[in-house]
Coordinates of C-alpha atoms and ligand atoms in Angstrom, one line a residue:
M1 CA -20.5 23.1 33.2
N2 CA -19.5 23.9 29.6
A3 CA -16.9 21.7 27.8
P4 CA -13.3 22.9 28.2
H5 CA -12.8 23.5 24.8
M6 CA -8.9 24.4 23.7
D7 CA -8.9 28.0 23.1
L8 CA -7.0 29.3 20.0
D9 CA -4.1 30.9 21.8
E10 CA -3.5 27.6 23.4
F11 CA -4.1 25.3 20.3
R12 CA -1.5 27.5 18.7
R13 CA 1.1 27.2 21.6
A14 CA 0.4 23.5 21.8
G15 CA 0.4 22.9 18.3
H16 CA 4.0 24.4 17.9
A17 CA 4.9 22.0 20.9
V18 CA 3.3 19.0 19.2
V19 CA 5.3 19.8 15.7
D20 CA 8.7 20.3 17.7
W21 CA 7.9 16.7 19.2
I22 CA 7.4 15.2 16.0
A23 CA 10.8 17.0 14.5
D24 CA 12.6 15.8 17.7
Y25 CA 11.1 12.2 17.1
W26 CA 12.2 11.9 13.5
T27 CA 15.8 13.7 14.5
T28 CA 16.5 11.0 17.3
L29 CA 14.7 8.1 15.6
H30 CA 17.8 6.1 14.3
Q31 CA 19.1 5.9 18.1
R32 CA 16.0 3.8 19.1
P33 CA 15.4 0.1 18.6
V34 CA 13.5 -0.4 15.5
T35 CA 11.0 -2.7 17.5
S36 CA 10.0 -2.9 21.0
A37 CA 11.2 -5.6 23.3
D38 CA 8.4 -5.1 25.7
P39 CA 6.0 -8.2 26.3
P40 CA 2.4 -8.0 25.3
G41 CA 0.3 -5.8 27.9
T42 CA 3.2 -3.4 28.5
V43 CA 1.5 -0.4 27.2
A44 CA -2.1 -1.2 28.3
E45 CA -0.9 -1.6 32.0
A46 CA 0.7 1.5 31.9
L47 CA -2.5 3.1 31.2
P48 CA -5.1 4.4 33.7
G49 CA -8.1 2.2 33.7
S50 CA -10.6 4.8 33.3
P51 CA -10.9 7.9 31.6
P52 CA -10.1 11.3 33.5
A53 CA -13.2 12.8 35.1
T54 CA -11.9 16.2 34.5
G55 CA -9.8 17.3 31.8
G56 CA -7.5 20.1 31.8
E57 CA -4.1 18.4 31.5
P58 CA -1.6 20.3 29.6
V59 CA -0.5 18.8 26.1
E60 CA 3.1 18.9 27.6
A61 CA 1.9 15.9 29.9
F62 CA 0.5 13.9 26.8
L63 CA 3.7 14.3 25.2
A64 CA 5.7 13.1 28.2
D65 CA 3.2 10.0 28.1
L66 CA 4.0 9.5 24.6
D67 CA 7.7 9.3 25.4
A68 CA 7.2 7.2 28.3
I69 CA 4.7 4.8 27.3
V70 CA 3.8 4.9 23.6
L71 CA 7.4 5.3 21.9
P72 CA 8.8 2.3 23.7
G73 CA 5.9 0.2 22.6
L74 CA 6.3 1.1 18.7
T75 CA 7.6 -0.5 15.8
H76 CA 9.3 2.5 14.1
W77 CA 8.5 2.4 10.7
Q78 CA 10.2 5.5 9.8
H79 CA 13.4 4.1 11.3
P80 CA 16.4 4.0 8.8
G81 CA 16.8 0.3 9.7
F82 CA 13.2 -0.6 9.1
F83 CA 13.4 -3.0 6.2
G84 CA 10.2 -5.3 6.9
Y85 CA 6.9 -6.0 5.0
F86 CA 6.9 -3.0 2.4
P87 CA 7.6 0.3 3.6
A88 CA 4.9 3.0 4.7
N89 CA 6.8 6.0 4.7
T90 CA 5.4 9.5 5.3
S91 CA 7.3 12.8 4.9
G92 CA 7.2 16.4 6.0
P93 CA 5.0 17.5 3.4
S94 CA 2.6 14.8 3.7
L95 CA 2.3 15.1 7.6
L96 CA 1.5 18.8 7.1
G97 CA -1.1 18.2 4.5
D98 CA -2.8 15.8 6.7
L99 CA -2.5 18.4 9.4
V100 CA -4.4 20.8 7.2
S101 CA -6.9 18.1 6.4
S102 CA -7.7 17.5 10.0
G103 CA -7.8 21.2 10.7
L104 CA -10.2 21.9 7.8
G105 CA -12.2 18.8 9.0
V106 CA -14.4 18.7 5.9
Q107 CA -16.4 15.6 5.2
G108 CA -16.1 15.1 1.2
M109 CA -18.6 12.3 0.6
M110 CA -20.0 14.4 -2.3
W111 CA -19.1 17.4 -4.5
A112 CA -21.7 19.3 -2.6
T113 CA -20.3 18.5 0.7
S114 CA -17.3 20.2 0.0
P115 CA -16.5 21.1 -3.7
A116 CA -12.7 21.7 -3.3
C117 CA -12.4 18.3 -1.8
T118 CA -13.6 16.5 -4.6
E119 CA -12.0 18.6 -7.4
L120 CA -8.7 18.7 -5.8
E121 CA -8.9 14.8 -5.5
T122 CA -9.7 14.6 -9.3
V123 CA -6.9 16.6 -10.3
M124 CA -4.3 15.0 -8.0
M125 CA -5.4 11.6 -9.4
D126 CA -4.9 13.1 -13.1
W127 CA -1.7 14.4 -12.0
L128 CA -0.7 10.9 -10.6
A129 CA -2.0 9.2 -13.7
E130 CA 0.3 11.7 -15.5
L131 CA 3.2 10.9 -13.3
L132 CA 3.2 7.1 -13.9
D133 CA 2.6 7.3 -17.7
L134 CA -0.8 5.3 -17.1
P135 CA -2.9 4.8 -20.1
P136 CA -5.2 7.6 -21.0
R137 CA -8.3 5.4 -20.7
F138 CA -7.7 6.1 -16.6
S139 CA -7.7 10.0 -16.9
S140 CA -11.1 11.7 -15.7
T141 CA -10.9 14.0 -18.9
G142 CA -12.2 10.6 -20.7
S143 CA -14.5 8.0 -19.4
G144 CA -12.3 7.1 -16.4
G145 CA -11.0 8.7 -13.3
G146 CA -9.2 8.2 -10.1
V147 CA -10.2 8.3 -6.4
I148 CA -8.4 7.8 -3.1
Q149 CA -9.3 4.8 -1.2
D150 CA -7.8 4.1 2.1
S151 CA -5.9 0.9 1.0
A152 CA -5.1 -1.5 -2.0
S153 CA -7.5 -4.0 -0.2
S154 CA -10.3 -1.5 -0.6
A155 CA -9.4 -1.1 -4.1
T156 CA -9.7 -4.9 -4.7
L157 CA -13.1 -4.9 -3.0
V158 CA -14.4 -2.3 -5.0
A159 CA -13.0 -3.6 -8.2
T160 CA -14.5 -7.0 -7.3
L161 CA -17.9 -5.4 -6.8
A162 CA -17.6 -3.5 -10.0
A163 CA -16.7 -6.7 -11.9
L164 CA -19.5 -8.6 -10.4
H165 CA -21.8 -5.9 -11.5
R166 CA -20.5 -6.2 -15.1
A167 CA -20.4 -10.2 -15.0
S168 CA -23.9 -10.4 -13.8
G169 CA -25.4 -7.9 -16.3
G170 CA -26.1 -5.5 -13.5
R171 CA -28.0 -8.3 -11.5
W172 CA -25.5 -9.0 -8.8
R173 CA -27.1 -9.9 -5.5
G174 CA -24.7 -12.2 -4.0
A175 CA -23.4 -15.7 -4.7
G176 CA -25.9 -18.6 -4.8
I177 CA -28.7 -16.7 -6.4
D178 CA -28.2 -17.8 -9.9
R179 CA -24.7 -19.1 -10.9
R180 CA -21.1 -19.2 -9.2
Y181 CA -19.1 -16.2 -10.0
R182 CA -15.2 -16.7 -10.0
A183 CA -11.9 -14.6 -9.2
Y184 CA -8.6 -15.4 -10.5
T185 CA -5.1 -14.4 -9.2
S186 CA -1.8 -16.2 -8.6
V187 CA -0.9 -18.0 -5.7
H188 CA 1.1 -15.0 -4.7
G189 CA -1.9 -12.5 -5.1
H190 CA -2.3 -10.6 -2.1
S191 CA -4.6 -11.9 0.8
S192 CA -7.0 -9.1 0.2
I193 CA -8.1 -10.5 -3.0
E194 CA -9.7 -13.6 -1.0
K195 CA -10.9 -11.2 1.7
A196 CA -12.7 -9.4 -1.2
A197 CA -14.1 -12.3 -2.5
R198 CA -15.5 -13.5 0.9
I199 CA -17.0 -9.9 1.7
A200 CA -18.5 -9.9 -1.9
G201 CA -20.0 -13.1 -1.5
L202 CA -18.1 -15.5 -3.3
G203 CA -16.8 -17.5 -0.6
A204 CA -13.3 -18.3 0.3
D205 CA -13.1 -21.0 -2.7
G206 CA -14.5 -18.4 -4.9
V207 CA -10.8 -17.3 -5.8
R208 CA -8.4 -19.5 -8.1
A209 CA -5.0 -18.9 -7.0
L210 CA -3.1 -20.3 -10.0
D211 CA 0.1 -21.8 -10.6
V212 CA 3.4 -19.5 -11.1
D213 CA 6.3 -19.9 -13.4
P214 CA 9.0 -21.6 -10.7
D215 CA 11.7 -19.0 -12.1
T216 CA 9.8 -15.4 -11.9
Q217 CA 6.9 -16.5 -9.6
A218 CA 4.7 -14.7 -12.1
L219 CA 1.2 -15.9 -13.1
R220 CA 1.0 -18.6 -15.9
P221 CA -1.5 -17.3 -18.6
D222 CA -1.9 -21.0 -19.8
A223 CA -3.0 -22.0 -16.0
L224 CA -5.4 -18.8 -16.3
R225 CA -6.8 -19.9 -19.6
A226 CA -7.2 -23.5 -18.4
A227 CA -9.0 -22.3 -15.1
I228 CA -11.4 -20.0 -16.9
E229 CA -12.4 -22.8 -19.4
A230 CA -12.9 -25.2 -16.6
D231 CA -15.1 -22.7 -14.8
L232 CA -17.3 -22.2 -18.0
A233 CA -17.4 -26.0 -18.6
A234 CA -18.9 -26.2 -15.1
G235 CA -21.3 -23.5 -15.8
D236 CA -19.5 -20.8 -13.5
V237 CA -18.8 -17.2 -14.4
P238 CA -15.4 -15.8 -14.5
A239 CA -15.9 -12.4 -13.0
I240 CA -12.4 -10.9 -12.5
V241 CA -8.6 -11.6 -12.6
V242 CA -6.4 -9.8 -10.4
A243 CA -2.8 -9.4 -11.7
T244 CA 0.1 -8.1 -9.6
I245 CA 2.9 -5.8 -10.5
G246 CA 5.1 -6.5 -7.5
T247 CA 3.9 -9.3 -5.4
T248 CA 4.0 -9.1 -1.6
S249 CA 6.6 -12.0 -1.3
T250 CA 9.1 -11.2 -4.1
T251 CA 8.0 -8.3 -6.1
A252 CA 7.2 -10.6 -9.0
I253 CA 5.5 -9.0 -12.0
D254 CA 2.6 -11.1 -13.6
P255 CA 2.4 -10.9 -17.4
V256 CA -0.3 -8.1 -17.5
A257 CA -0.4 -8.0 -21.4
E258 CA -0.8 -11.8 -22.0
I259 CA -3.3 -11.9 -18.8
G260 CA -5.0 -8.9 -20.5
A261 CA -5.4 -10.4 -23.7
I262 CA -7.2 -13.3 -22.2
C263 CA -9.4 -11.1 -20.1
A264 CA -10.4 -9.1 -23.3
E265 CA -11.0 -12.5 -25.0
Y266 CA -13.5 -13.6 -22.3
G267 CA -14.7 -10.4 -21.3
I268 CA -13.5 -10.5 -17.8
W269 CA -12.6 -7.6 -15.7
L270 CA -8.8 -7.2 -15.0
H271 CA -7.8 -5.3 -11.8
V272 CA -4.2 -4.6 -11.7
D273 CA -2.7 -4.6 -8.0
A274 CA 0.5 -2.5 -7.9
A275 CA 0.1 -1.5 -4.3
Y276 CA 3.9 -1.1 -3.7
A277 CA 5.8 -1.6 -7.1
G278 CA 3.3 1.1 -8.8
A279 CA 5.4 4.0 -7.3
A280 CA 8.2 2.7 -9.5
A281 CA 6.5 3.9 -12.5
V282 CA 7.4 7.4 -11.7
C283 CA 10.9 6.5 -13.2
P284 CA 10.7 6.1 -16.9
E285 CA 13.3 3.5 -16.8
L286 CA 11.2 1.2 -14.6
R287 CA 7.9 1.5 -16.5
W288 CA 8.6 -1.7 -18.3
S289 CA 7.0 -3.3 -15.2
H290 CA 3.8 -1.9 -16.3
A291 CA 3.7 -2.9 -19.9
G292 CA 0.2 -4.3 -20.6
L293 CA -1.5 -1.8 -18.5
E294 CA -3.9 -0.8 -21.5
Y295 CA -6.0 -4.0 -20.9
A296 CA -6.8 -3.1 -17.2
D297 CA -10.2 -2.3 -16.3
S298 CA -8.7 -0.9 -12.9
Y299 CA -5.3 -0.1 -11.4
C300 CA -4.1 0.7 -7.9
F301 CA -0.9 1.6 -6.1
D302 CA -0.5 2.7 -2.6
P303 CA 1.6 6.4 -2.4
H304 CA 1.5 5.4 1.3
K305 CA 3.7 2.7 0.7
W306 CA 6.8 3.9 -1.5
L307 CA 5.7 7.5 -2.4
L308 CA 6.3 9.5 0.8
T309 CA 2.8 9.9 1.5
G310 CA 1.5 9.0 5.0
F311 CA -0.9 6.2 5.6
D312 CA -3.7 6.0 4.3
C313 CA -3.6 6.7 0.7
D314 CA -4.2 4.1 -2.1
A315 CA -4.6 5.7 -5.6
F316 CA -7.5 3.7 -7.6
W317 CA -8.3 4.2 -11.2
V318 CA -11.1 2.8 -13.4
A319 CA -11.3 2.9 -17.1
D320 CA -15.2 3.2 -17.0
R321 CA -16.3 5.3 -14.1
S322 CA -19.9 4.6 -15.0
E323 CA -19.4 0.8 -14.5
L324 CA -18.1 1.5 -11.0
V325 CA -20.7 4.2 -9.9
E326 CA -23.5 1.9 -11.2
A327 CA -22.2 -0.9 -9.1
L328 CA -22.0 1.3 -5.8
T329 CA -24.7 3.7 -6.0
V330 CA -27.5 4.0 -3.5
L331 CA -29.2 7.1 -3.4
P332 CA -31.4 7.9 -0.6
E333 CA -33.7 11.0 -0.4
Y334 CA -31.2 12.9 2.2
M335 CA -28.4 12.7 -0.3
R336 CA -30.3 14.2 -3.1
N337 CA -29.1 17.6 -4.4
A338 CA -29.0 20.0 -7.4
A339 CA -25.2 19.3 -8.2
S340 CA -25.2 15.7 -8.3
E341 CA -28.7 15.4 -10.1
S342 CA -26.9 17.9 -13.0
G343 CA -24.5 15.0 -13.9
A344 CA -21.8 17.7 -13.9
V345 CA -20.2 16.5 -10.8
L346 CA -18.3 13.6 -9.5
D347 CA -19.4 12.2 -5.9
Y348 CA -16.8 9.8 -4.7
R349 CA -19.1 8.4 -2.2
D350 CA -20.1 6.1 -5.1
W351 CA -16.7 5.0 -5.7
Q352 CA -15.9 3.4 -2.2
V353 CA -17.5 1.3 0.2
P354 CA -17.7 3.9 3.3
L355 CA -20.1 6.9 2.7
G356 CA -17.9 9.5 4.3
R357 CA -14.4 10.5 3.3
R358 CA -11.4 12.6 4.5
F359 CA -9.5 15.2 2.7
R360 CA -6.8 13.2 1.8
A361 CA -5.8 14.7 -1.6
L362 CA -4.2 17.8 0.6
K363 CA -1.4 15.4 1.5
L364 CA -0.8 14.3 -2.0
W365 CA -1.0 17.9 -3.3
F366 CA 1.5 18.9 -0.6
V367 CA 3.9 15.9 -1.5
L368 CA 3.8 16.5 -5.1
R369 CA 4.6 20.3 -4.8
W370 CA 7.3 19.8 -2.5
Y371 CA 9.1 17.0 -4.1
G372 CA 8.0 17.7 -7.8
V373 CA 8.3 14.7 -10.4
E374 CA 12.2 14.8 -10.1
G375 CA 12.3 14.7 -6.2
L376 CA 9.8 11.8 -6.3
R377 CA 12.0 10.0 -9.0
A378 CA 15.0 10.6 -6.7
H379 CA 13.5 9.0 -3.9
I380 CA 12.5 5.6 -5.9
R381 CA 16.2 5.6 -7.7
S382 CA 17.7 6.0 -4.0
G383 CA 15.6 2.9 -2.9
V384 CA 16.5 0.9 -5.9
A385 CA 20.2 1.7 -5.6
L386 CA 20.4 0.7 -1.9
A387 CA 18.4 -2.5 -2.6
A388 CA 21.1 -3.1 -5.2
R389 CA 24.0 -2.4 -3.0
F390 CA 22.6 -4.8 -0.6
A391 CA 22.1 -7.6 -3.2
D392 CA 25.8 -6.9 -3.9
H393 CA 26.8 -7.9 -0.5
V394 CA 24.7 -11.0 -0.6
R395 CA 26.1 -11.9 -4.1
A396 CA 29.7 -11.4 -2.8
D397 CA 29.4 -14.0 0.1
D398 CA 29.2 -17.6 -0.9
R399 CA 27.4 -18.4 2.1
F400 CA 24.3 -16.5 1.1
E401 CA 22.3 -16.7 -2.1
L402 CA 19.6 -14.3 -3.7
A403 CA 16.3 -16.0 -3.8
A404 CA 14.5 -13.6 -6.5
A405 CA 15.4 -11.0 -8.9
H406 CA 15.2 -7.5 -7.2
P407 CA 14.0 -5.2 -9.8
F408 CA 12.6 -2.5 -7.0
S409 CA 13.7 -2.0 -3.6
L410 CA 13.1 -5.5 -2.1
V411 CA 16.0 -7.9 -2.1
C412 CA 14.9 -11.7 -1.2
F413 CA 17.7 -13.9 0.0
R414 CA 18.7 -16.7 2.2
L415 CA 21.6 -18.3 3.9
R416 CA 22.5 -21.7 2.0
A417 CA 21.3 -23.5 5.2
D418 CA 18.1 -25.1 6.2
D419 CA 15.0 -23.1 6.9
D420 CA 15.3 -23.2 10.8
T421 CA 19.0 -21.6 10.4
N422 CA 17.6 -19.0 8.4
A423 CA 14.7 -18.2 10.7
E424 CA 17.3 -18.0 13.5
L425 CA 19.3 -15.6 11.3
L426 CA 16.3 -13.4 11.1
A427 CA 15.6 -13.5 14.7
S428 CA 19.1 -12.7 15.8
V429 CA 19.6 -9.7 13.4
N430 CA 16.1 -8.3 14.3
A431 CA 17.1 -8.8 18.2
T432 CA 20.0 -6.4 17.9
G433 CA 17.5 -3.5 17.4
R434 CA 19.4 -2.0 14.7
A435 CA 17.5 -3.5 11.8
H436 CA 14.0 -5.2 11.1
L437 CA 13.7 -7.6 8.5
T438 CA 10.7 -10.0 7.9
H439 CA 10.5 -13.0 5.8
T440 CA 8.4 -15.2 3.5
R441 CA 8.1 -18.7 2.0
V442 CA 8.3 -19.3 -1.6
A443 CA 8.0 -22.9 -3.2
G444 CA 8.0 -24.0 0.5
R445 CA 11.4 -22.2 1.3
Y446 CA 11.9 -20.0 4.0
I447 CA 13.3 -16.7 2.6
L448 CA 14.4 -13.4 4.3
R449 CA 13.3 -10.1 2.8
L450 CA 14.9 -6.7 3.1
A451 CA 12.6 -3.8 1.7
V452 CA 14.1 -0.4 1.5
G453 CA 11.9 2.6 1.6
S454 CA 12.7 5.2 4.5
P455 CA 13.9 8.3 3.2
Q456 CA 16.5 8.4 6.2
T457 CA 18.2 5.1 5.0
T458 CA 21.5 5.5 3.7
E459 CA 24.3 3.1 2.3
A460 CA 25.7 3.1 5.9
H461 CA 22.4 1.6 7.3
I462 CA 22.7 -0.9 4.2
D463 CA 26.3 -1.8 5.2
E464 CA 25.6 -1.9 8.8
T465 CA 22.7 -4.4 8.3
W466 CA 24.8 -6.6 6.0
T467 CA 27.6 -6.6 8.7
L468 CA 24.9 -7.5 11.2
L469 CA 23.8 -10.6 9.0
A470 CA 26.9 -11.6 8.2
E471 CA 28.3 -11.7 11.9
A472 CA 25.3 -13.7 13.0
A473 CA 25.7 -16.2 10.0
D474 CA 29.4 -16.5 11.3
K475 CA 28.1 -17.5 14.8
L476 CA 25.3 -19.8 13.3
L477 CA 27.4 -21.8 10.9
T478 CA 30.3 -22.1 13.3
R479 CA 28.6 -23.4 16.4
Ligands
PLP1 N1 -1.5 -5.8 -2.6 C1 -0.2 -6.0 -2.6 C2 0.6 -6.6 -3.7 C3 0.5 -5.7 -1.2 O1 1.7 -6.0 -1.2 C4 -0.4 -5.4 -0.2 C5 0.5 -4.9 1.2 O2 1.5 -5.1 1.4 C6 -1.7 -5.1 -0.3 C7 -2.2 -5.4 -1.5 C8 -2.6 -4.5 0.9 O3 -2.2 -3.3 1.1 P1 -3.1 -2.5 2.0 O4 -2.6 -2.3 3.2 O5 -3.0 -0.8 1.4 O6 -4.6 -2.8 1.9

């Protein structure tokens, strides 16, 4: 029997139904509890144990099951009351760009496998670099250039591999072959840095997690210098420093200029991870956070966090693309082609870990054209203002305290009470289903985090969340 392909009339009809379903979801999202209260296994038990032997179900049946089975089992990341982790917000134009990417179904591993996929990406990365006012060395018109990675974690891995290539004089073959290679970050550096070090062969103890300033939680340059000196004295090779603009716990900003000067002195690769806070640089008044970036060998931020571009989309730049390409190129015969050999094109397969790549530049193109520079600035400013509004509520209530500065859209705060009471406060507000916050620990203390990012979040949602917190605090403190 021939496979029952979806004919194009049916595709058109069902496609409209699916888009309507998504629009209905976004319209009614605020009425849903932000997180699922169902126990583990609920979704799995509601699904058949085996795939259907014959197909032919109408798409309406899939949509009915999405309503009945999937939606109740979701954490609604686009919900206006979602304040957990860092945001991962999408938008109409992003979704439509992704839809086109799926429809075209091209695989852009090399320029030759779809020239427009590569060239649109190169131009989008240059547009983004201009939007953030990144140093000119990252532009593809010079020796640098940008590429879309799936995530900031991949960007860190790729930067680590390029750094090891440089530090070993192009002879990197994994740890233990000659000398120990080292990576450096602060104790607040993201867990992906250790993961990258492990994958690259440095071992979990290959990363030096350095002390931070107790007031700012930012990496201390003197601690970096001391660690480098100690490693050199032991015969180890300092390979990469990862500085963070906007740490995951509290959005602390490492002193990139001072760190960069140290890296330049010792010839160490500097990667700057601005996964969440990089988006802030679209606003000129927030670019102070990127001071010192001219020292960086590589830099990344996630448009999929705070720039209205659906997951996955990490924007990664290098100052010298030839180092990256040298570190990652493996050229089998079946990949050889005239365009690559001419040297006139970029082959992004050599800029990342996987070979294949989706046409992700389309969603960026759609987002940039729909919002424009001013629209994106307005989105960032709204997040910063809503966070400031929430912080004002915290400041005005003596029972609470702010636990860190809030330059972006994350507010870290706590009840002036013990850690267990703070954990109960978080659990009780989250249990209402109206808001979802997460926590962290800084200097051993339990801290609540409220991160704003959803385009649907308004002042009313911030005020409602504050009221929930204040009421829960009443109960906890008077029991
Ligand atoms: N770096 C920082 C500072 C982060 O906050 C995060 C995630 O929150 C990451 C890296 C990892 O991001 P991704 O999920 O894109 O790998």
